[in-house]
């Protein structure tokens, strides 16, 4: 079974040419999801019959790199007839009545959908704790958190059980788990990927994207799921494929071009002074490496990042309260204390304040795009502001210091949700505890192809792909 | 006949038996954030929404 572990999408696709090969591979992955998913507290649901049926059918597009490749996704992604619990006991037994747009896109690509993986309750948490669905253990150190909220996705991809999994990101929920588990994660540009059929947290801020072990796999997943969807009111035409060419660019064309000629922004204030020394030191070393690889480093002062973090927290809370107030009212005894606290913080918002928050997103994004990306191609920052904590040390529920801790963990990620910008996370090595360290690459709207090119350059340089956690 | 008043979210949660400390603790948190938002002059706000901003940046 484990010889298929840690293989890329392309490697798995190459072994899935016949129905027999696809069924055998899917059997292996289902067994591994059941065993490793249970051991790491990451599994919510498996549908063996459905997955094996998908594996038997000839794919519509047999040459698509995802054809025949078994995957599993964050439990917020609906498939008609499968559980739709949002990681919460309050929705226990609820069944999805339709299939998410992104899941349908993966079906069309020929990917095999095996099941669903743990999310933090309502995706409203950054540490990964969930009393109901489970708190996934980090494959790199099982006393440590995976981060949240796409915690189960990160655990199963980092353990090499599946090559990719969809997560969602409203304040860092793809990037924090990707960084904690040594993965590539993409939070796409605002409007690029449909959120239709994904259990909602914040209608303005929710985004959908992949967690993978390699940059190439992340690009394959993004290409498969990007595209206009009229059922998502914020969806834009940018991802639509016209004549085989997406407006986000052909990532394959410049994929191996490296950092040469790229102008890279280094913002010391906030992103490097606002994090713990071991994290800042590791990221400073990345800037030195980037310069050696041909990048031109430009130090900038970027104002209002602290403001963007706070405004993002406010908008998440306000829209979460709007969406989930009825559930809290009826079922708060069945909810994690931290979820209750974070949802009801938003009930104190007034309508005019929520409107102002949405307006400020547009104003601040316009300014940021002009001020930063007129002279730079991308910005590099840390992801986590401190070394990863253990599961027990970060289990603070709804204690008074929970809100400041949540805000602190999202220090580097939330500003870019507020601004809607595309971000790619890539691992750079291990910290003093043997846990992954990562950076995030931030670009202007729809610059995913350029960010993937830069991420590929760092992937080649740091060779993290070759490192694997010890699961025994 | 008097028009029935719609309950506020806070009253709904209190009636549902939610512990008061959740209400007071979260009100304090939001009031702290609110000061940040209130410090931004409403007259400086633009007219665009985020979709319009991003629409302008779709590569041709």
Tab-separated table of C-alpha atoms in Angstrom, chain B:
chain	number	residue	atom	x	y	z
B	1	UNK	CA	-52.878	46.247	18.112
B	2	UNK	CA	-49.213	46.889	18.921
B	3	UNK	CA	-46.766	45.854	16.284
B	4	UNK	CA	-44.689	42.889	17.498
B	5	UNK	CA	-41.093	43.967	18.101
B	6	UNK	CA	-38.417	41.799	16.546
B	7	UNK	CA	-35.989	40.513	19.174
B	8	UNK	CA	-32.379	41.596	18.921
B	9	UNK	CA	-29.757	38.885	18.367
B	10	UNK	CA	-28.485	39.447	21.911
B	11	UNK	CA	-31.951	38.944	23.374
B	12	UNK	CA	-32.455	35.851	21.239
B	13	UNK	CA	-29.229	34.324	22.567
B	14	UNK	CA	-30.024	35.272	26.169
B	15	UNK	CA	-33.453	33.690	25.805
B	16	UNK	CA	-31.768	30.584	24.407
B	17	UNK	CA	-29.801	30.263	27.637
B	18	UNK	CA	-26.394	31.349	26.375
B	19	UNK	CA	-24.092	32.152	29.254
B	20	UNK	CA	-23.940	35.913	29.885
B	21	UNK	CA	-20.157	35.895	29.958
B	22	UNK	CA	-20.130	35.095	26.220
B	23	UNK	CA	-22.213	38.199	25.541
B	24	UNK	CA	-20.153	40.551	27.701
B	25	UNK	CA	-16.777	39.157	26.643
B	26	UNK	CA	-17.601	39.375	22.924
B	27	UNK	CA	-19.122	42.845	23.299
B	28	UNK	CA	-15.855	44.028	24.847
B	29	UNK	CA	-13.875	42.462	21.989
B	30	UNK	CA	-16.068	44.010	19.312
B	31	UNK	CA	-16.036	47.440	20.996
B	32	UNK	CA	-12.248	47.311	20.896
B	33	UNK	CA	-12.314	46.535	17.149
B	34	UNK	CA	-15.042	49.126	16.588
B	35	UNK	CA	-12.701	51.923	17.654
B	36	UNK	CA	-10.374	50.948	14.809
B	37	UNK	CA	-13.180	51.099	12.273
B	38	UNK	CA	-14.615	54.339	13.647
B	39	UNK	CA	-11.220	56.038	13.325
B	40	UNK	CA	-11.509	55.804	9.526
B	41	UNK	CA	-13.306	58.861	8.163
B	42	UNK	CA	-16.482	57.833	6.286
B	43	UNK	CA	-15.953	60.722	3.868
B	44	UNK	CA	-12.800	59.045	2.518
B	45	UNK	CA	-14.647	55.917	1.351
B	46	UNK	CA	-14.770	55.261	-2.397
B	47	UNK	CA	-17.623	53.938	-4.521
B	48	UNK	CA	-16.115	50.757	-6.003
B	49	UNK	CA	-16.761	47.278	-4.685
B	50	UNK	CA	-14.023	44.635	-4.635
B	51	UNK	CA	-15.419	42.864	-7.711
B	52	UNK	CA	-15.051	46.076	-9.736
B	53	UNK	CA	-11.461	46.490	-8.564
B	54	UNK	CA	-10.620	42.914	-9.533
B	55	UNK	CA	-12.553	43.098	-12.806
B	56	UNK	CA	-10.203	45.880	-13.890
B	57	UNK	CA	-7.175	43.651	-13.244
B	58	UNK	CA	-8.280	40.631	-15.290
B	59	UNK	CA	-5.474	40.073	-17.811
B	60	UNK	CA	-6.612	40.650	-21.375
